[in-house]
Amino acid sequence: MKHNKNNIITDTHNKIKNMEIRGAGRIGRASANALKEYSLTIQNINNSEFKEKMIKAGEVLKSARPTAVSLPNAINYVLSGLNSKNPKKNIILNAEEFIKSSSEATLKIGKIGANRIKDGWTILTHCNSEAAISIIKTAHNSGKNIKVICTETRPRNQGYLTARTLADEGIDTTLIVDSAVRYHMKEVDIVVVGSDAITSNGCLVNKIGTSQIALMAYERKIPFITAAETYKFHSKTIIGETVEIEERDINEICEFEEKYKDKIKLRNPAFDITPSQYIDGIITEIGIIPPQGAWHIIEKYFGNFKITCGSGKY
Ligand code: RI2
């Protein structure tokens, strides 16, 4: 992906906002990389001015999309390097470390999650998640004969990306419209989806439509698992914050003729929340945890952050 180095922050912000760069993991890595590249362009200023510029850049990137917590988590991880004697060096190291460990986490999730897939199973997936695809690909590459049903995932149709990727791997792939999920559920053995955020009480925030699919899986007692790297856990939910659900441009849905423009309202929420009771397992790079274990993951990975109740700062 080419960026103008002088505008790397606004450029990355815009690409995330318009979804040229998308997917919870990818936007985290793109932001980490943007902070690294930006830090390299800053010359001849003292540490405190450097710090100020980097914090501002982090805020610009964080404002690109509100829901996937991978974005602020990646940025906070990189910017934690500002509290050292050599902030630039540590920003670069942290960015490289985040990008590397995030990519490795996807592979580990693939290995762990594939153990939950049995030979001959049909998997249903929604949207386009690298982590969920990693599970599916690993199961296929280990010789299991699997079939995958992908939803279109209106309005942005990310399911087409998933279908192409899986078909390119030689996996038996079927694409269905979102409203056909319940019709096909009788053929499904497991649902595997990605994650934009996991809350401290074990709920999953993911692409709009995920919660309906989870409910249908629950109805038929079909396991529903989500793939979530540990940086997808939302630390602020532990102090009572809720996850903002992004409402995207209504033109992503459709455009009515002029005479209906004032008569028909359109709404375009991009994510929904799946209650923890519909989730059988959260596949992380450190193992499968039950939704009830989310609190412990947040405590383990984000416990060092100073949580100041009331100020909302950590
Ligand atoms: P990975 C996507 O959001 C989907 O909701 C997907 O499940 C999630 O990010 C996780 O994706 P969007 O950016 O990090 O398409 O597993 O709105 O790739």
XYZ file of C-alpha atoms and ligand atoms in Angstrom:
332
model
C 0.000 0.000 0.000
C 1.568 3.323 -1.088
C 1.429 6.338 1.204
C 2.696 9.839 0.902
C 5.116 9.892 3.844
C 4.337 13.502 4.767
C 0.642 12.736 5.038
C 0.916 9.193 6.326
C -1.377 9.858 9.303
C -4.233 11.582 7.417
C -3.780 9.201 4.522
C -4.086 6.127 6.771
C -6.988 7.727 8.658
C -8.866 8.274 5.381
C -8.156 4.790 4.063
C -9.446 3.233 7.298
C -12.505 5.502 7.320
C -13.485 4.697 3.742
C -12.614 1.016 4.323
C -9.880 0.861 1.723
C -8.021 -0.624 4.676
C -10.443 -2.733 6.688
C -10.703 -5.675 9.062
C -10.002 -5.226 12.747
C -6.490 -6.681 12.643
C -5.481 -4.856 9.476
C -6.545 -1.425 10.724
C -4.508 -1.990 13.905
C -1.416 -2.968 11.945
C -1.869 -0.143 9.420
C -2.061 2.378 12.273
C 0.995 0.945 14.003
C 2.895 1.212 10.738
C 1.642 4.770 10.132
C 2.889 5.855 13.575
C 6.273 4.292 12.870
C 6.590 5.963 9.455
C 5.395 9.281 10.858
C 7.902 9.180 13.722
C 10.691 8.772 11.160
C 9.662 11.995 9.415
C 9.952 14.057 12.607
C 13.392 15.614 12.976
C 15.143 18.170 15.168
C 12.637 18.570 17.967
C 12.875 17.801 21.657
C 11.271 14.782 23.307
C 8.300 16.640 24.674
C 7.417 18.157 21.272
C 7.907 14.742 19.695
C 5.593 13.245 22.292
C 2.930 15.867 21.632
C 3.026 15.261 17.870
C 2.810 11.495 18.271
C -0.138 11.708 20.681
C -1.967 13.984 18.237
C -1.263 11.558 15.391
C -2.617 8.722 17.538
C -5.829 10.665 18.152
C -6.296 11.274 14.426
C -5.898 7.561 13.702
C -8.201 6.518 16.557
C -10.976 8.730 15.191
C -11.079 6.875 11.851
C -13.568 4.232 13.012
C -15.119 3.882 16.468
C -15.946 0.210 17.025
C -12.998 -2.142 16.495
C -10.902 -1.872 19.644
C -7.883 -3.213 17.790
C -7.408 0.349 16.539
C -6.931 2.145 19.903
C -5.234 -0.913 21.397
C -2.620 -0.981 18.624
C -2.083 2.781 18.886
C -1.808 2.717 22.692
C 0.647 -0.159 22.442
C 2.878 1.777 20.039
C 2.577 5.061 21.944
C 3.531 3.420 25.248
C 7.054 3.811 23.825
C 6.770 7.561 24.451
C 7.363 7.005 28.154
C 10.972 5.989 27.617
C 14.286 7.822 27.337
C 14.445 7.194 23.606
C 10.831 7.592 22.477
C 11.446 7.440 18.725
C 13.405 4.211 18.979
C 10.711 2.678 21.171
C 7.865 3.817 18.935
C 9.563 2.016 16.047
C 10.252 -1.103 18.123
C 6.711 -1.226 19.484
C 5.174 -0.755 16.042
C 7.282 -3.560 14.587
C 6.518 -5.770 17.572
C 2.770 -5.153 17.298
C 2.706 -5.892 13.570
C 4.724 -9.088 14.008
C 2.853 -10.431 17.019
C -0.516 -9.551 15.511
C 0.286 -11.553 12.378
C 1.636 -14.447 14.459
C -1.503 -14.387 16.617
C -3.658 -14.961 13.532
C -1.643 -18.077 12.678
C -1.788 -19.397 16.254
C -5.558 -18.842 16.329
C -5.732 -20.828 13.091
C -3.978 -23.811 14.671
C -5.976 -23.725 17.894
C -9.329 -23.127 16.225
C -8.783 -25.820 13.589
C -8.755 -28.392 16.397
C -12.441 -27.604 16.890
C -13.270 -28.475 13.274
C -13.976 -32.108 12.468
C -13.461 -33.906 9.182
C -16.570 -33.662 6.996
C -17.960 -30.567 8.726
C -19.676 -27.593 7.118
C -18.651 -24.230 8.547
C -20.691 -21.056 8.278
C -18.813 -17.759 8.396
C -19.912 -14.134 8.191
C -18.091 -11.114 6.790
C -14.357 -11.258 6.164
C -12.153 -12.071 9.115
C -8.496 -12.975 8.721
C -8.578 -14.794 12.047
C -11.679 -16.837 11.164
C -10.225 -17.606 7.717
C -7.006 -18.731 9.388
C -8.998 -21.355 11.328
C -10.785 -22.539 8.189
C -7.609 -22.669 6.083
C -5.663 -24.526 8.790
C -8.420 -27.131 9.091
C -8.418 -27.564 5.302
C -4.611 -27.714 5.078
C -4.492 -30.392 7.772
C -6.411 -32.640 5.393
C -9.916 -32.234 6.785
C -12.614 -32.392 4.161
C -14.648 -29.257 4.936
C -17.267 -27.123 3.257
C -17.809 -23.433 3.940
C -20.931 -21.315 3.616
C -20.188 -17.584 3.420
C -22.793 -14.887 3.838
C -22.767 -11.934 1.439
C -22.570 -9.516 4.384
C -24.555 -6.594 3.089
C -24.113 -3.726 2.585
C -20.361 -3.849 1.880
C -20.396 -7.496 0.746
C -17.174 -8.505 2.481
C -18.390 -12.112 2.214
C -17.344 -12.050 -1.433
C -13.755 -11.478 -0.319
C -13.987 -14.470 2.011
C -15.549 -16.662 -0.685
C -12.799 -15.794 -3.175
C -10.033 -16.427 -0.634
C -11.451 -19.812 0.349
C -12.127 -20.851 -3.243
C -8.536 -19.921 -4.145
C -7.425 -22.336 -1.400
C -9.412 -25.102 -3.043
C -12.060 -25.158 -0.301
C -15.636 -26.149 -1.194
C -17.274 -22.711 -0.887
C -20.905 -21.544 -1.168
C -22.047 -17.936 -1.003
C -25.542 -17.176 0.305
C -27.548 -14.015 0.876
C -27.688 -12.919 4.517
C -31.367 -13.709 4.863
C -30.787 -17.355 3.853
C -28.789 -18.222 6.969
C -31.622 -19.932 8.847
C -32.610 -21.898 5.748
C -29.088 -23.294 5.497
C -28.485 -23.795 9.206
C -29.550 -27.453 8.970
C -26.401 -28.121 6.908
C -24.070 -26.305 9.294
C -21.903 -28.011 11.958
C -20.155 -24.948 13.381
C -20.221 -21.163 12.995
C -16.842 -19.409 12.952
C -16.674 -15.606 12.892
C -14.135 -12.898 13.666
C -14.266 -10.182 16.270
C -14.042 -6.406 16.399
C -14.236 -6.242 20.183
C -14.836 -8.523 23.150
C -16.301 -6.878 26.234
C -15.369 -7.655 29.838
C -18.613 -9.630 30.276
C -17.804 -11.826 27.273
C -20.051 -10.302 24.616
C -18.875 -10.154 21.029
C -19.007 -7.004 18.923
C -18.771 -8.009 15.282
C -20.187 -7.292 11.814
C -23.882 -6.506 11.691
C -25.858 -9.726 11.441
C -23.521 -11.753 13.644
C -25.934 -11.790 16.575
C -28.798 -13.124 14.417
C -26.551 -15.933 13.215
C -25.502 -16.712 16.800
C -29.141 -16.891 17.850
C -29.935 -19.292 15.001
C -26.939 -21.473 15.885
C -28.088 -21.501 19.502
C -31.576 -22.556 18.420
C -30.135 -25.605 16.635
C -27.449 -26.249 19.288
C -24.692 -25.664 16.755
C -21.403 -24.427 18.239
C -20.653 -20.740 17.637
C -17.050 -19.659 18.026
C -15.317 -16.334 17.512
C -11.671 -15.763 16.667
C -10.270 -12.872 18.702
C -6.652 -11.928 19.217
C -6.038 -10.674 22.776
C -5.758 -7.100 21.479
C -9.435 -7.311 20.485
C -10.461 -7.317 24.144
C -11.909 -3.988 25.181
C -10.241 -2.845 28.395
C -12.514 0.136 28.996
C -15.585 -2.070 29.261
C -14.139 -3.179 32.594
C -14.830 0.310 33.937
C -18.326 0.415 32.500
C -17.744 2.005 29.111
C -19.855 0.673 26.291
C -18.690 0.013 22.741
C -19.776 2.604 20.215
C -21.501 1.015 17.243
C -20.458 2.678 14.011
C -23.302 3.955 11.830
C -22.010 4.228 8.306
C -23.200 6.273 5.343
C -26.730 5.273 4.321
C -25.713 5.387 0.669
C -23.885 2.112 1.319
C -27.347 0.482 1.506
C -29.161 1.907 -1.520
C -30.336 5.125 -3.069
C -34.054 5.807 -3.444
C -35.564 7.996 -6.136
C -35.861 11.669 -5.181
C -39.573 11.430 -4.233
C -38.834 8.855 -1.490
C -35.781 10.543 -0.035
C -37.756 12.305 2.697
C -40.262 9.492 3.156
C -38.051 6.463 3.761
C -35.461 6.490 6.499
C -32.338 4.407 6.119
C -30.131 3.142 8.949
C -26.742 1.511 8.505
C -25.205 0.221 11.744
C -22.024 -1.676 10.863
C -21.809 -3.909 13.947
C -23.982 -5.645 16.505
C -23.513 -7.293 19.859
C -23.792 -11.022 20.438
C -24.607 -11.873 24.054
C -22.111 -14.163 25.786
C -24.642 -16.965 26.287
C -24.645 -17.662 22.537
C -20.853 -17.986 22.347
C -19.244 -21.398 22.874
C -15.663 -20.270 22.757
C -13.374 -17.337 22.074
C -10.339 -18.543 20.160
C -7.347 -16.428 21.132
C -3.650 -16.918 20.406
C -3.176 -18.097 23.994
C -5.950 -20.668 23.834
C -9.703 -21.084 23.806
C -11.422 -19.195 26.563
C -15.074 -19.257 27.562
C -16.832 -15.868 27.306
C -16.799 -15.766 31.117
C -12.986 -15.629 30.920
C -12.949 -12.274 29.100
C -12.505 -10.339 32.337
C -9.328 -12.298 33.108
C -7.852 -11.626 29.667
C -8.424 -7.895 30.114
C -6.911 -8.020 33.590
C -3.875 -9.985 32.327
C -3.153 -7.870 29.249
C -4.386 -4.445 30.209
C -4.000 -4.593 33.997
C -0.845 -2.496 33.910
C -2.731 0.456 32.490
C -3.668 2.894 35.184
C -7.428 2.812 35.212
C -8.816 5.958 36.743
C -12.513 5.505 37.280
C -14.414 8.652 36.504
C -11.881 10.335 34.240
C -12.175 7.644 31.585
C -8.379 7.780 31.219
C -6.034 4.872 31.537
P -10.073 -9.699 11.394
C -14.377 -6.767 10.180
O -14.878 -5.477 10.223
C -15.443 -7.814 10.430
O -16.422 -7.403 11.352
C -14.586 -8.941 10.935
O -15.323 -9.943 11.611
C -13.654 -8.188 11.867
O -13.355 -6.973 11.172
C -12.412 -8.909 12.276
O -11.541 -9.084 11.211
P -14.884 -4.445 8.935
O -13.567 -3.714 8.990
O -9.304 -8.833 12.312
O -15.099 -5.214 7.674
O -10.228 -11.102 11.938
O -16.025 -3.514 9.235
O -9.525 -9.686 9.988
